[in-house]
Coordinates of C-alpha atoms (C1' of nucleotides) in Angstrom, one line a residue:
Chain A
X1 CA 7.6 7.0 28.7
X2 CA 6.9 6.0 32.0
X3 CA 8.3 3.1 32.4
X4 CA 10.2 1.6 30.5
X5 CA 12.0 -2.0 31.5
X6 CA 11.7 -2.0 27.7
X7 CA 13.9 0.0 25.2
X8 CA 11.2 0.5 22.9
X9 CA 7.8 0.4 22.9
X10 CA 6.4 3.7 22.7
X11 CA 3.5 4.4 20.9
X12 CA 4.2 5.7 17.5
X13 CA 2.7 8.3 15.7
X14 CA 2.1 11.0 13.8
X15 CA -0.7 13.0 12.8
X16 CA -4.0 11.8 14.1
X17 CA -6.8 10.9 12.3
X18 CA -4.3 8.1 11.4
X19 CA -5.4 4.9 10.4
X20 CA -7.1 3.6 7.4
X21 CA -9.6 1.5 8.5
X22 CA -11.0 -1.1 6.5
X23 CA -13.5 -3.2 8.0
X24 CA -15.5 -5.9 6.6
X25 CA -18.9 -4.8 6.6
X26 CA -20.3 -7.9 6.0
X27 CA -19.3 -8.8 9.8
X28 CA -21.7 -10.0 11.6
X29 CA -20.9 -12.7 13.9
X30 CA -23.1 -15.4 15.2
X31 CA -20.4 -17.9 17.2
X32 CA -20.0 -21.3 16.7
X33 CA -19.2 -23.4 19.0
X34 CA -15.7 -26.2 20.3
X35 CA -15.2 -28.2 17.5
X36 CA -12.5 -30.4 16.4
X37 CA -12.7 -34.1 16.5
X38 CA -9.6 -36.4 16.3
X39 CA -8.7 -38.7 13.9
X40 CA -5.7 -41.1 14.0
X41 CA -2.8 -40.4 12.1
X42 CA 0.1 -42.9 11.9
X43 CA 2.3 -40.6 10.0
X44 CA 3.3 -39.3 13.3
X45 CA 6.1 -41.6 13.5
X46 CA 7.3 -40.9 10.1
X47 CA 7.2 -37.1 11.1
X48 CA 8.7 -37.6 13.9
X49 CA 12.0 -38.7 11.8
X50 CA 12.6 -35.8 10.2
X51 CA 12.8 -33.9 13.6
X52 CA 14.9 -36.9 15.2
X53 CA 17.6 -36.6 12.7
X54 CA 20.1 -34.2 12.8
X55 CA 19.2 -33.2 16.3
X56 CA 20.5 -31.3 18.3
X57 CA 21.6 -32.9 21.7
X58 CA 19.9 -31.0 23.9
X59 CA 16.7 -32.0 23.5
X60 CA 17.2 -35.7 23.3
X61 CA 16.5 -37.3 26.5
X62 CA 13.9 -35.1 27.1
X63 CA 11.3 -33.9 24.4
X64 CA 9.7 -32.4 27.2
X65 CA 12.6 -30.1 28.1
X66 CA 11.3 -26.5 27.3
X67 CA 8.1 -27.5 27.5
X68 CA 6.0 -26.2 29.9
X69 CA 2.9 -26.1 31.4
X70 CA 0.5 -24.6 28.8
X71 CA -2.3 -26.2 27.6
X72 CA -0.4 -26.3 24.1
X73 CA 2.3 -27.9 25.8
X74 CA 0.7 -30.8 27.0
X75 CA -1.3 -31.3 23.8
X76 CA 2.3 -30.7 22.6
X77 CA 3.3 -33.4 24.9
X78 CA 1.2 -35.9 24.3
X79 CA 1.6 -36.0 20.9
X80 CA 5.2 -36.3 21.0
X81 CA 4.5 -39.3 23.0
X82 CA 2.6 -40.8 21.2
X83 CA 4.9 -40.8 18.4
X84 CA 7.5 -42.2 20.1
X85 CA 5.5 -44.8 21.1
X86 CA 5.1 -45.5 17.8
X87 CA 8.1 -45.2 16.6
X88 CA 9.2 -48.6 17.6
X89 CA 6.5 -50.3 16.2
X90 CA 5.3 -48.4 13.3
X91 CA 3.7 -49.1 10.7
X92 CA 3.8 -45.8 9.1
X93 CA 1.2 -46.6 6.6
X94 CA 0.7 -43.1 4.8
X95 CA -2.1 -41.7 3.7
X96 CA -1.5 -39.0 2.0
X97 CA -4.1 -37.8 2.9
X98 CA -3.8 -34.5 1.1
X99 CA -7.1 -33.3 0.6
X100 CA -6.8 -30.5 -2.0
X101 CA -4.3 -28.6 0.2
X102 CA -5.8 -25.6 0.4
X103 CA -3.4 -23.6 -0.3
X104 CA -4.9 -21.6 -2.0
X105 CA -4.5 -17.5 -2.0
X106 CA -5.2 -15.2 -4.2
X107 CA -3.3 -12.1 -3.0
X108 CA -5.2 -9.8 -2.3
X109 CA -4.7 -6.4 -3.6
X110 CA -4.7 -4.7 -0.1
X111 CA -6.9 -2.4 -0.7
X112 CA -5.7 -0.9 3.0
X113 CA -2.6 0.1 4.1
X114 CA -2.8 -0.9 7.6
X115 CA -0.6 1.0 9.9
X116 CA -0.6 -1.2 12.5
X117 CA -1.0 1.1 16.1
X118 CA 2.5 -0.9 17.8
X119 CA 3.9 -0.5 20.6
X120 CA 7.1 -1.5 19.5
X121 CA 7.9 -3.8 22.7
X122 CA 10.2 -6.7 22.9
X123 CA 11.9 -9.0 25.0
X124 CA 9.4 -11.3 26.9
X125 CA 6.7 -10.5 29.4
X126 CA 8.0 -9.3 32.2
X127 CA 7.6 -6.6 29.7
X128 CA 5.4 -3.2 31.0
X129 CA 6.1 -1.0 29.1
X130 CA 3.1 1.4 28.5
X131 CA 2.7 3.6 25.1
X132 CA 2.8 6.7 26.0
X133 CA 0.6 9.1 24.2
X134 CA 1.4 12.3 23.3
X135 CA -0.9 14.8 23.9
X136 CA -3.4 16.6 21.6
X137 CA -4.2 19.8 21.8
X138 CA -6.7 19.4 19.3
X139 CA -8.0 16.6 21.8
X140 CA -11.5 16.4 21.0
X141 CA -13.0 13.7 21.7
X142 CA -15.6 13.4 19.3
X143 CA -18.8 11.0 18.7
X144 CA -16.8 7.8 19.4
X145 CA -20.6 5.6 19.9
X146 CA -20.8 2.9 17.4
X147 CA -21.1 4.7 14.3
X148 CA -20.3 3.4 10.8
X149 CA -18.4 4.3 8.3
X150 CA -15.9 7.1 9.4
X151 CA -14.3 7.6 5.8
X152 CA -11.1 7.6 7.4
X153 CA -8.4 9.3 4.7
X154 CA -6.1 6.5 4.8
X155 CA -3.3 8.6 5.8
X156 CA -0.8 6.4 7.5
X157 CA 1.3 7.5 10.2
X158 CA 4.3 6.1 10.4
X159 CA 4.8 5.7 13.9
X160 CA 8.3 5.0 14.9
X161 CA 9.5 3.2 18.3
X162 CA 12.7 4.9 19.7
X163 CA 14.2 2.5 22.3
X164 CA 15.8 3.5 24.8
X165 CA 17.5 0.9 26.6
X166 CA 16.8 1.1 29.9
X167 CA 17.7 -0.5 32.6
X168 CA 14.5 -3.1 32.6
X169 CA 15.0 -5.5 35.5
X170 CA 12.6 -7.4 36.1
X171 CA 10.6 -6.4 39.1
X172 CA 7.2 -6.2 39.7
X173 CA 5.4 -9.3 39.0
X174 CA 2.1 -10.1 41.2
X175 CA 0.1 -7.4 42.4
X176 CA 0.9 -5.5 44.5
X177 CA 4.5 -4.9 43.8
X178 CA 4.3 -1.5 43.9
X179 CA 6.7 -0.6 41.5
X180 CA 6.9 2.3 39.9
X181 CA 9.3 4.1 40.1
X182 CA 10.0 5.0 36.7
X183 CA 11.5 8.5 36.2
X184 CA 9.0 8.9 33.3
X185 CA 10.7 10.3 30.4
X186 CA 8.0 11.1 29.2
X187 CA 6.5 14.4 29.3
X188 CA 3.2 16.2 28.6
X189 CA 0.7 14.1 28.1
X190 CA -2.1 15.4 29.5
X191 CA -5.0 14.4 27.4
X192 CA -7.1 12.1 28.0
X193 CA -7.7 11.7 31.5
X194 CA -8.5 7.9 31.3
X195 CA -5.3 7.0 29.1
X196 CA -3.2 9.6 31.4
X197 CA -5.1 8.3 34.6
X198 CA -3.9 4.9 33.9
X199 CA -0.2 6.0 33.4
X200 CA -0.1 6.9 36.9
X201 CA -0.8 2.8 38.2
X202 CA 1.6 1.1 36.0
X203 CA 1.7 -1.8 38.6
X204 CA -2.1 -1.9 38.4
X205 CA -2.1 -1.5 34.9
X206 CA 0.3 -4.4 34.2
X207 CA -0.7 -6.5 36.9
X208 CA -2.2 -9.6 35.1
X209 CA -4.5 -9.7 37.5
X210 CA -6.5 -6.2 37.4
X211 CA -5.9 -7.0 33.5
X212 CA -8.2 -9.4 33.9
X213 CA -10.6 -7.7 35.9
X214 CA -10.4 -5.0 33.5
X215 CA -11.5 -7.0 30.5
X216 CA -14.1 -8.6 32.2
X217 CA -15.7 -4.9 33.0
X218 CA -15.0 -4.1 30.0
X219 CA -17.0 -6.5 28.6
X220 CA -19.9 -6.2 30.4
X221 CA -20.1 -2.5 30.0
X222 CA -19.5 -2.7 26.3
X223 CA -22.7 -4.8 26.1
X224 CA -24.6 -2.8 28.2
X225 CA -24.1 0.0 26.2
X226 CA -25.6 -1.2 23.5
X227 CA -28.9 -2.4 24.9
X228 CA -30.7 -2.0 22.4
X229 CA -28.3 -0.8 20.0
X230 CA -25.6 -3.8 20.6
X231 CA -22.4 -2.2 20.2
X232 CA -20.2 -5.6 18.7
X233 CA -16.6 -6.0 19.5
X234 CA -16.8 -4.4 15.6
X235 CA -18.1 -1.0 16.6
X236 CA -15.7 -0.7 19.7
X237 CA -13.3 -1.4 16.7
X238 CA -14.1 1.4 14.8
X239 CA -14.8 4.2 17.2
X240 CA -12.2 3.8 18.6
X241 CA -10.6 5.8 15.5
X242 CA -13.0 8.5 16.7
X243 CA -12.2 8.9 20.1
X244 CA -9.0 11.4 18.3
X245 CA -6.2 10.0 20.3
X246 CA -2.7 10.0 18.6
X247 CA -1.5 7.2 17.8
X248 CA -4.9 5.4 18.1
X249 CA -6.7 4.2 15.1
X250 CA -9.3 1.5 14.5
X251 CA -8.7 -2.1 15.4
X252 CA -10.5 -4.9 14.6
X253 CA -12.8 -6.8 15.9
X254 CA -10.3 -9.4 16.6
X255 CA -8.8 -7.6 18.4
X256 CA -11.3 -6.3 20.7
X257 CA -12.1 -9.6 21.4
X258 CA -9.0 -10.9 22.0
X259 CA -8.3 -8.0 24.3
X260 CA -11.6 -9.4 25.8
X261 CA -10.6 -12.7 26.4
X262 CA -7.0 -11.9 27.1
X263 CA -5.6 -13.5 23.9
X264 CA -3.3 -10.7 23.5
X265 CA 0.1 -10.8 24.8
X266 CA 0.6 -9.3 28.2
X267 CA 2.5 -5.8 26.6
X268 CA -0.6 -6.0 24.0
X269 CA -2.9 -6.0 27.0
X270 CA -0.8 -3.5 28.5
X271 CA -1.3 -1.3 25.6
X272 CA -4.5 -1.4 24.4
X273 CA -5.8 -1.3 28.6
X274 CA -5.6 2.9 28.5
X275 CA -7.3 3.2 25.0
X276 CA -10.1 0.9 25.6
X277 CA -10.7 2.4 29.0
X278 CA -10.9 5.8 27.3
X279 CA -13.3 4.6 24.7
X280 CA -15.5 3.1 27.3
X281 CA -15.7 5.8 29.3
X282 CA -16.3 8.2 26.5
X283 CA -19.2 6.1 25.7
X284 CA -20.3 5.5 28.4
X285 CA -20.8 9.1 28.8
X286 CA -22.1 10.4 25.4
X287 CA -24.7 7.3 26.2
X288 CA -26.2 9.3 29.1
X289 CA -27.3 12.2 27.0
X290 CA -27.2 11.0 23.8
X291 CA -28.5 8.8 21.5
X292 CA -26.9 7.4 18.7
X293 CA -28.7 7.5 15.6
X294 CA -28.9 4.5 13.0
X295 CA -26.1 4.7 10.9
X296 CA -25.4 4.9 7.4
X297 CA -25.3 2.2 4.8
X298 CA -21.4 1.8 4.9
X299 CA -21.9 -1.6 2.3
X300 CA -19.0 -3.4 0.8
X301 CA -17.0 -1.4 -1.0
X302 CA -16.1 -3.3 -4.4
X303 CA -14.7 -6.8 -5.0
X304 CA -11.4 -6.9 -4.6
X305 CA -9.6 -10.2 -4.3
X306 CA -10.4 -12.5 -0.7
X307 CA -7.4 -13.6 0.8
X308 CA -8.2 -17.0 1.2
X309 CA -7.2 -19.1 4.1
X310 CA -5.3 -21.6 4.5
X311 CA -6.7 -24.6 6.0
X312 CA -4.5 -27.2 7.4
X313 CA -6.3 -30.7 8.0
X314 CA -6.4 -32.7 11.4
X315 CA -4.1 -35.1 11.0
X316 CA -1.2 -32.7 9.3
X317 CA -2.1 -30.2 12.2
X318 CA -1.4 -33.1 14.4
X319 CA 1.7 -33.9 13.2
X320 CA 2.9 -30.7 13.2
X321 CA 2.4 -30.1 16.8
X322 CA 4.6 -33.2 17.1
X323 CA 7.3 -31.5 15.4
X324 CA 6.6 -28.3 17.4
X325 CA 6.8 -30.3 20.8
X326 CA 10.3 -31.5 20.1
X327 CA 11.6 -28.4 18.2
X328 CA 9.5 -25.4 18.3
X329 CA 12.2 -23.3 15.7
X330 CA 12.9 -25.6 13.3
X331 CA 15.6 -24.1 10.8
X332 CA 14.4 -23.2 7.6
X333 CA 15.7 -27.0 6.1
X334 CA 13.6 -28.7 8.5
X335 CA 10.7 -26.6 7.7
X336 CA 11.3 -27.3 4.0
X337 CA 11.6 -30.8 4.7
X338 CA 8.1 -31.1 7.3
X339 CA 6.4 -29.1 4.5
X340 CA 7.1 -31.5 1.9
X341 CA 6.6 -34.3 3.8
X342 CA 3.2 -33.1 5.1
X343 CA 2.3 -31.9 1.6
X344 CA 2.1 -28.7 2.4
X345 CA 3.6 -25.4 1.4
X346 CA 6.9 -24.2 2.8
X347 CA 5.6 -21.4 3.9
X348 CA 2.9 -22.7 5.7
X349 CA 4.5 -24.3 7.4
X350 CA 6.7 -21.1 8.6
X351 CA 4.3 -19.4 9.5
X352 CA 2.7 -22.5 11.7
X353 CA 5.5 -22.3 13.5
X354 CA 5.4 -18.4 14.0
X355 CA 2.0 -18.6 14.9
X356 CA 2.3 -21.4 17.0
X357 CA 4.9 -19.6 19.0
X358 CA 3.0 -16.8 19.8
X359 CA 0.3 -19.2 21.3
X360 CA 2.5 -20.8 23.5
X361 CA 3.9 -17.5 24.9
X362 CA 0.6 -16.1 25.9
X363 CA -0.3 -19.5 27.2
X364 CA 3.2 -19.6 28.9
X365 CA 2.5 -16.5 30.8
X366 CA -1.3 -16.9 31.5
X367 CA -0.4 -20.0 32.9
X368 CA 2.4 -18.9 35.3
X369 CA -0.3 -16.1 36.6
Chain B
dA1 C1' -13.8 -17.0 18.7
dT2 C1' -9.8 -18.4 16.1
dG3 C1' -6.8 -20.0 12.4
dC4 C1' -3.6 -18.5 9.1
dA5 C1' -1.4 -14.3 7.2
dT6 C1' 1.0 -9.8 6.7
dG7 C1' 4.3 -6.3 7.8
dA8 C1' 7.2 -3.5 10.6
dG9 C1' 11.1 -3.5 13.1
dG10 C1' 15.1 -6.4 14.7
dT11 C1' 18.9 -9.6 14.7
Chain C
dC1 C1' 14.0 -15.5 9.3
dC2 C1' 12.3 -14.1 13.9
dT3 C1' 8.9 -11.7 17.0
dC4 C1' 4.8 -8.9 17.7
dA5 C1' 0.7 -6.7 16.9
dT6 C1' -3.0 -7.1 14.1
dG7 C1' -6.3 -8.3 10.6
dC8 C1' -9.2 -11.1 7.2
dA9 C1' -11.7 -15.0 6.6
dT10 C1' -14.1 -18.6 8.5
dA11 C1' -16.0 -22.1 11.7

DNA sequence: ATGCATGAGGT
DNA sequence: CCTCATGCATA
């Protein structure tokens, strides 16, 4: 692997046309717009309680200890504030306001086993650690243009990180750091130029900056490809499963566009930065000569159960990034105990938290750069 | 574009 | 039970 500061991370796989894609065909995204409106909520202080009791003495004086300067944080912040303020007078009138908790779920039967395409990284940013690809013979790049419907054999690839623990200090940061180094491990990969290309800058490839830069282009390009085609953050998706790189399935179109918008953690960015640079310039090429024809009818396959989601109401949302400002891990007794209190399922709350951490991270670390 | 969820790999 | 990469469903 090139670099690794990591132990871990390498791109996993196996066999290539990897990846059983399933994609909702009904996508079609029109956006919305901000939304979200505030409405008071005096349970704050009553929340506020649970996460005051047993607490542990570090974070007393200060709720704003470990806090930081993300967005999140401040909201974070704020709220916390505000329910101290309150705490003193109170008047904790609950409302239970428990509109139907949604919690409703029917499981779906996955219909697809999704091999997620992970880089296996860990440890915070600071984190570079590229996948490294393995090259493929067999490497033909074939018709990666929007198309529909590749009927992907779901074959799943198992793709396993072996981590080496390296010696990861912490260098680089900011541009220009050249670092490098990196007695690369790894070997033979010599297939696609892009994805082997962009081995070769790891410090431009992980700087947050030309990151950036990169999914900006990125952006634009993608739409100009399209013209009058459009190619959605959906069909960069699903080509990518057809530009044959190992390792490299389809993603979603969440993905895409969080890659876009760089909503992805930095060793995410990191990751996906050589595959999306291949696909575009793939495309960009079969676009000169070529023209893609209109797809097939791909149409939803059958009805298998929706997951549903989950929707957590203002006010409990509220209160629970009250609790997250003063204690972003609560143990699994104070989760129990917020969840019941909030009228909400245990895990729900969980996986709040989970999620909730993940946010802050990226916001931690687009905020420091 | 994002919120909630799942799963793999770890601890 | 966590972290991470990702995805489905939805606003």
């Amino acid at each position: 692997m090139s670099m690794s500061m990591y132990p871990s991370d390498k791109m996993k796989m196996s066999a290539p046309g990897c990846f059983p894609g399933r994609y909702s065909p009904t996508y079609r995204g029109p956006d919305q717009m901000r939304r979200c409106m505030t409405n008071p909520s005096s349970r704050l202080l009553e929340d506020a309680s649970i996460m005051c009791n047993s607490w542990s003495p570090r974070t007393n004086g200060d709720i704003f200890s470990g806090l930081n300067d993300g967005l999140l944080s401040r909201a974070e912040a704020l709220a916390a504030v505000d329910m101290q303020k309150h705490q003193s007078s109170h008047a904790a009138h609950q409302q239970m306001t428990q509109q139907l908790k949604h919690d409703v779920m029917y499981h779906h039967s996955m219909g697809a086993p999704q091999r997620p395409l992970q880089t296996k990284n860990m440890f915070q940013m600071h984190g570079m650690d590229n996948l490294d690809l393995m090259s493929d013979p067999s490497g033909s790049m074939t018709t990666l243009t929007p198309m529909t419907e590749t009927p992907i054999s779901s074959s799943h690839h198992q793709l396993h990180g072996s981590y080496h623990s390296m010696n990861h200090m912490m260098s680089h940061h900011h541009h220009g750091g050249p670092l490098s180094g990196h007695t690369p491990g790894s070997h033979h990969s010599a297939m696609a130029a892009a994805v082997a290309a962009a081995s070769l800058h790891p410090d431009q490839d992980t700087d947050p900056r030309e990151l950036e830069a990169f999914a900006e282009r990125f952006k634009q390009r993608r739409i100009k490809l399209g013209k009058y085609n459009c190619v959605t953050q959906a069909d960069v998706g699903k080509a990518l499963a057809n530009l044959k790189l190992p390792g490299v399935g389809a993603l979603s179109q969440s993905t895409i566009c969080r890659f876009e918008s760089l909503t992805l953690s930095h060793n995410n960015m990191i990751a996906l930065k050589p595959i999306l640079q291949a696909w575009l310039e793939e495309a960009e090429a079969q676009a000169k000569n070529k023209r893609r024809d209109p797809d097939a009818p791909s149409v939803l396959p059958h009805g298998e159960k929706k997951r549903k989601r989950t929707s957590i109401a203002a006010p409990e949302k509220r209160s629970l990034e009250a609790y997250f400002a003063v204690q972003p891990r609560p143990s699994g007794e104070k989760i129990a105990a917020i969840a019941e209190k909030l009228d909400l399922k245990k895990n729900v709350v969980r996986v709040w938290f989970c999620n909730q951490r993940q946010k802050q991270k990226r916001m931690k670390f687009a905020a420091q750069h």
